[in-house]
Amino acid sequence: MSIADVKFVQGFIRMCNDGWEQGWHERNGGNLSYRMKAEEVEEVREYFSMDGEWKEIGTSVPELAGEYFMVTGSGKYFRNVILDPAASICIIELDEKGENYRIRWGLVNGGRPTSELPSHLMNHEVKKAASNGAHRVIYHAHTTNVIALTFVLPLSDEVFTRELWEMATECPVVFPSGIGVVGWMVPGGRDIAVATSELMKRYDVAIWAHHGMFCSGEDFDLTFGLMHTVEKSAEILVKMLSMRPDKLQTITPQNFRDLAVDFKVELPEKFLYEK
Ligand code: 2HA
Ligand code: ZN
């Protein structure tokens, strides 16, 4: 028995590899974090070390005080996670104020948690509250087609949500609350974390212009599936725009309203504007 045999660890590693195979994680691009359940902390406690020093998170997340997270390492490559998880990922513990973290397992050759730790933890804090504790996964990936679209579509929540909903009938069912968009910002710091977590109060998906995407979800399947669905929709839109700039036919606002009734989802009217 090793830590890699534990179910949530396997799920984490598989998700990293799935993202790599999709082509979303060139070099050290992207990062993943998972808010562990209390029983999962106990399941792996025998592997914990007390050597890690307390370090500043760079922001404050009091609602996550004392929680444990599995996160990818800064500068580590998603393609290596499956080969050497102990060198590529880690488990961190937050202090009783939610201002500092220490590494309890992993990153055996040295290193720090993801450079996007402030964004991950501020998103976790917002989504934990918004979902009554159900959301546990925050995933950042460099999704090619979504990034391409941030050069040609207006950077508005309404336009991205509507255009991506129109590209596949499943989309409004998979992300009914819509998609938020952040204009270009310096990554890695508190400012972009605040902007992203503000959007995460309303959405499960946030796009960083000319950079990538953040998704939040309850488990690895739902969160990977959400990223995959949005990116596939973006791929269809890129293909469509490459064929011709306009559409001969599409899913109409009334079609979306009909779909919402049968699939029992609420689709905010602000996305169903007349074009
Ligand atoms: O290199 O994706 O946003 C990791 C990142 C930073
Ligand atoms: Zn990134």
Coordinates of C-alpha atoms and ligand atoms in Angstrom, one line a residue:
M1 CA 0.0 0.0 0.0
S2 CA 1.3 3.4 -0.9
I3 CA -0.3 6.8 -1.0
A4 CA -0.7 6.4 -4.8
D5 CA -3.2 3.6 -4.1
V6 CA -5.6 5.9 -2.2
K7 CA -8.7 6.6 -4.3
F8 CA -8.6 10.5 -4.2
V9 CA -4.9 10.4 -5.0
Q10 CA -5.5 8.2 -8.0
G11 CA -8.3 10.5 -9.2
F12 CA -6.0 13.5 -8.9
I13 CA -3.2 11.8 -10.8
R14 CA -5.5 10.6 -13.5
M15 CA -7.0 14.1 -14.0
C16 CA -3.5 15.6 -14.4
N17 CA -2.7 12.9 -17.1
D18 CA -6.0 13.4 -18.8
G19 CA -5.3 17.1 -19.1
W20 CA -1.8 16.5 -20.4
E21 CA -3.2 14.1 -23.1
Q22 CA -5.7 16.8 -24.2
G23 CA -2.8 19.1 -24.9
W24 CA -3.7 21.7 -22.3
H25 CA -0.5 21.5 -20.3
E26 CA 2.6 22.4 -22.3
R27 CA 5.8 22.7 -20.2
N28 CA 4.6 23.5 -16.7
G29 CA 1.3 25.1 -17.8
G30 CA -1.8 24.7 -15.7
N31 CA -2.5 23.6 -12.1
L32 CA -4.9 21.5 -10.1
S33 CA -6.1 21.6 -6.4
Y34 CA -8.4 19.4 -4.4
R35 CA -9.9 20.2 -1.0
M36 CA -9.6 16.9 0.9
K37 CA -12.4 15.4 3.0
A38 CA -11.7 14.9 6.7
E39 CA -11.7 11.1 6.3
E40 CA -9.2 11.4 3.4
V41 CA -6.8 13.4 5.6
E42 CA -6.9 10.5 8.1
E43 CA -6.5 7.9 5.3
V44 CA -3.1 9.4 4.3
R45 CA -1.9 10.9 7.6
E46 CA 0.7 8.1 8.1
Y47 CA 2.6 9.6 5.1
F48 CA 2.7 13.1 6.5
S49 CA 5.9 14.8 7.6
M50 CA 6.2 17.6 10.1
D51 CA 9.3 19.2 8.4
G52 CA 7.5 21.7 6.3
E53 CA 7.8 25.3 7.4
W54 CA 4.9 27.7 7.5
K55 CA 4.9 30.0 4.5
E56 CA 2.6 32.9 3.4
I57 CA -0.1 32.1 1.0
G58 CA -0.1 35.6 -0.3
T59 CA -3.7 36.2 0.5
S60 CA -6.2 35.4 3.3
V61 CA -8.7 32.6 3.2
P62 CA -10.2 32.4 6.7
E63 CA -13.1 30.1 5.7
L64 CA -10.5 27.4 4.7
A65 CA -8.5 27.6 8.0
G66 CA -7.2 24.2 9.0
E67 CA -8.1 22.5 5.7
Y68 CA -5.8 20.2 3.7
F69 CA -5.4 20.4 -0.1
M70 CA -3.6 18.2 -2.7
V71 CA -2.1 20.6 -5.2
T72 CA 0.3 20.5 -8.2
G73 CA 3.8 22.0 -7.7
S74 CA 5.0 25.3 -9.1
G75 CA 7.2 24.7 -12.2
K76 CA 6.3 21.0 -12.3
Y77 CA 5.0 19.3 -15.4
F78 CA 1.6 17.7 -15.7
R79 CA 3.1 15.0 -18.0
N80 CA 5.4 13.9 -15.1
V81 CA 2.7 13.5 -12.4
I82 CA 1.7 10.0 -13.4
L83 CA 5.4 8.9 -13.5
D84 CA 6.5 10.6 -10.2
P85 CA 3.7 12.0 -8.1
A86 CA 5.8 12.5 -5.0
A87 CA 8.1 14.9 -6.9
S88 CA 5.3 16.7 -8.8
I89 CA 2.5 17.3 -6.4
C90 CA 2.0 17.9 -2.7
I91 CA -0.5 18.0 0.2
I92 CA -0.6 21.3 2.1
E93 CA -2.2 22.2 5.4
L94 CA -3.5 25.7 6.1
D95 CA -3.0 27.4 9.5
E96 CA -5.8 28.4 11.8
K97 CA -6.0 31.9 10.2
G98 CA -6.0 30.8 6.6
E99 CA -2.9 32.9 5.9
N100 CA -0.1 30.4 5.9
Y101 CA 0.5 26.9 4.5
R102 CA 2.9 24.1 5.1
I103 CA 3.8 21.1 3.0
R104 CA 2.8 17.8 4.7
W105 CA 3.6 15.4 1.9
G106 CA 5.2 15.4 -1.6
L107 CA 7.5 17.7 -3.6
V108 CA 10.3 15.4 -2.4
N109 CA 12.9 17.1 -4.6
G110 CA 12.0 20.5 -3.2
G111 CA 9.6 23.2 -4.6
R112 CA 6.5 25.1 -3.7
P113 CA 2.8 24.6 -4.4
T114 CA 1.5 26.1 -7.7
S115 CA 2.3 29.7 -8.5
E116 CA -1.5 30.2 -8.7
L117 CA -2.1 29.1 -5.1
P118 CA -3.8 32.5 -4.2
S119 CA -6.3 32.0 -7.1
H120 CA -6.9 28.4 -6.2
L121 CA -7.6 29.0 -2.6
M122 CA -9.7 32.1 -3.1
N123 CA -11.8 30.2 -5.6
H124 CA -12.1 27.3 -3.1
E125 CA -13.2 29.7 -0.4
V126 CA -15.9 31.2 -2.6
K127 CA -17.1 27.9 -4.1
K128 CA -17.2 26.1 -0.7
A129 CA -19.6 28.8 0.6
A130 CA -21.6 29.0 -2.6
S131 CA -22.1 25.2 -2.9
N132 CA -22.6 24.4 0.8
G133 CA -19.3 22.6 0.9
A134 CA -19.9 20.4 -2.2
H135 CA -17.3 21.9 -4.5
R136 CA -13.8 20.5 -3.9
V137 CA -11.9 20.8 -7.2
I138 CA -10.3 23.9 -8.8
Y139 CA -8.6 23.3 -12.2
H140 CA -6.6 25.7 -14.3
A141 CA -5.7 24.7 -17.9
H142 CA -4.3 26.3 -21.0
T143 CA -7.1 25.4 -23.3
T144 CA -6.1 26.2 -26.9
N145 CA -9.4 27.1 -28.5
V146 CA -10.8 29.2 -25.6
I147 CA -7.5 31.1 -25.6
A148 CA -7.8 31.7 -29.3
L149 CA -11.3 33.1 -28.9
T150 CA -10.1 35.7 -26.4
F151 CA -8.4 37.4 -29.4
V152 CA -11.6 37.8 -31.5
L153 CA -14.6 37.9 -29.2
P154 CA -15.5 40.8 -26.9
L155 CA -14.3 40.0 -23.4
S156 CA -17.8 39.9 -21.9
D157 CA -19.5 37.2 -19.8
E158 CA -22.6 37.5 -22.0
V159 CA -20.9 37.1 -25.3
F160 CA -18.7 34.1 -24.3
T161 CA -21.5 32.3 -22.6
R162 CA -24.0 32.8 -25.4
E163 CA -21.5 31.9 -28.2
L164 CA -20.3 28.8 -26.4
W165 CA -23.9 27.7 -25.5
E166 CA -24.8 27.9 -29.2
M167 CA -22.1 25.6 -30.3
A168 CA -23.5 22.4 -28.7
T169 CA -26.9 21.6 -27.2
E170 CA -25.4 20.1 -24.1
C171 CA -23.6 23.3 -23.1
P172 CA -26.4 25.2 -21.4
V173 CA -27.2 22.0 -19.4
V174 CA -23.5 21.5 -18.4
F175 CA -22.8 25.2 -17.5
P176 CA -26.3 26.8 -17.0
S177 CA -25.0 29.7 -14.8
G178 CA -22.6 30.8 -17.6
I179 CA -19.0 31.8 -18.0
G180 CA -17.1 34.8 -16.5
V181 CA -14.3 36.5 -18.3
V182 CA -11.3 38.3 -16.9
G183 CA -9.4 40.7 -19.2
W184 CA -5.6 40.2 -19.4
M185 CA -3.9 40.5 -16.0
V186 CA -0.5 39.5 -14.5
P187 CA -1.0 35.8 -13.3
G188 CA 0.2 34.4 -10.0
G189 CA -0.8 37.2 -7.6
R190 CA -3.6 38.3 -5.4
D191 CA -5.2 40.8 -7.9
I192 CA -6.1 38.1 -10.4
A193 CA -7.2 35.9 -7.6
V194 CA -9.6 38.5 -6.3
A195 CA -11.0 39.1 -9.9
T196 CA -11.4 35.4 -10.5
S197 CA -13.0 34.6 -7.2
E198 CA -15.5 37.4 -7.7
L199 CA -16.7 35.7 -10.9
M200 CA -16.7 32.3 -9.2
K201 CA -19.5 33.6 -6.9
R202 CA -21.8 33.4 -9.9
Y203 CA -20.1 30.9 -12.3
D204 CA -18.3 27.6 -12.3
V205 CA -16.1 28.7 -15.2
A206 CA -13.8 31.7 -15.5
I207 CA -11.7 32.6 -18.6
W208 CA -8.4 34.4 -18.3
A209 CA -8.0 36.4 -21.6
H210 CA -4.9 35.2 -23.6
H211 CA -4.1 32.7 -20.9
G212 CA -6.6 29.9 -20.1
M213 CA -9.5 28.8 -18.0
F214 CA -10.4 28.0 -14.4
C215 CA -13.2 25.5 -13.6
S216 CA -14.7 24.5 -10.3
G217 CA -16.6 21.3 -9.4
E218 CA -17.7 18.8 -6.9
D219 CA -15.3 16.0 -8.0
F220 CA -12.6 15.2 -10.6
D221 CA -15.1 13.8 -13.2
L222 CA -17.4 16.8 -13.1
T223 CA -14.6 19.4 -13.1
F224 CA -12.6 17.7 -15.9
G225 CA -15.9 17.2 -17.8
L226 CA -16.8 20.9 -17.5
M227 CA -13.3 22.0 -18.8
H228 CA -13.6 19.5 -21.6
T229 CA -17.1 20.6 -22.6
V230 CA -16.3 24.3 -22.6
E231 CA -13.1 23.7 -24.6
K232 CA -14.8 21.4 -27.1
S233 CA -17.5 24.0 -27.7
A234 CA -14.8 26.6 -28.3
E235 CA -13.2 24.2 -30.8
I236 CA -16.5 24.0 -32.7
L237 CA -16.7 27.9 -32.7
V238 CA -13.2 28.2 -34.0
K239 CA -14.0 25.7 -36.8
M240 CA -17.2 27.5 -37.6
L241 CA -15.6 30.9 -37.7
S242 CA -12.9 29.5 -39.9
M243 CA -15.5 28.3 -42.4
R244 CA -17.4 31.6 -42.6
P245 CA -18.0 34.5 -40.2
D246 CA -21.8 34.1 -39.9
K247 CA -24.2 31.3 -39.2
L248 CA -26.8 30.0 -41.6
Q249 CA -28.8 28.6 -38.6
T250 CA -28.3 28.2 -34.9
I251 CA -30.0 27.5 -31.5
T252 CA -32.3 30.5 -30.9
P253 CA -33.1 32.2 -27.5
Q254 CA -36.5 30.5 -27.6
N255 CA -34.9 27.1 -28.2
F256 CA -32.8 27.7 -25.1
R257 CA -35.9 28.6 -23.1
D258 CA -37.6 25.4 -24.3
L259 CA -34.5 23.4 -23.4
A260 CA -34.4 24.9 -19.9
V261 CA -37.9 23.7 -19.2
D262 CA -37.3 20.1 -20.2
F263 CA -33.9 19.8 -18.7
K264 CA -34.9 21.7 -15.5
V265 CA -32.1 24.2 -15.6
E266 CA -32.3 28.0 -15.0
L267 CA -30.8 30.0 -17.9
P268 CA -30.3 33.6 -16.9
E269 CA -32.1 35.9 -19.4
K270 CA -29.1 38.2 -19.7
F271 CA -27.5 35.5 -21.9
L272 CA -30.6 35.2 -24.2
Y273 CA -30.4 38.7 -25.8
E274 CA -31.5 39.4 -29.3
K275 CA -28.5 39.8 -31.7
Ligands
2HA1 O1 2.6 27.7 -15.1 O2 -0.4 27.9 -15.6 O3 -0.8 30.4 -14.7 C1 1.5 27.5 -14.4 C2 0.5 28.4 -14.9 C3 0.4 29.8 -14.4
ZN2 ZN -1.7 29.4 -16.5

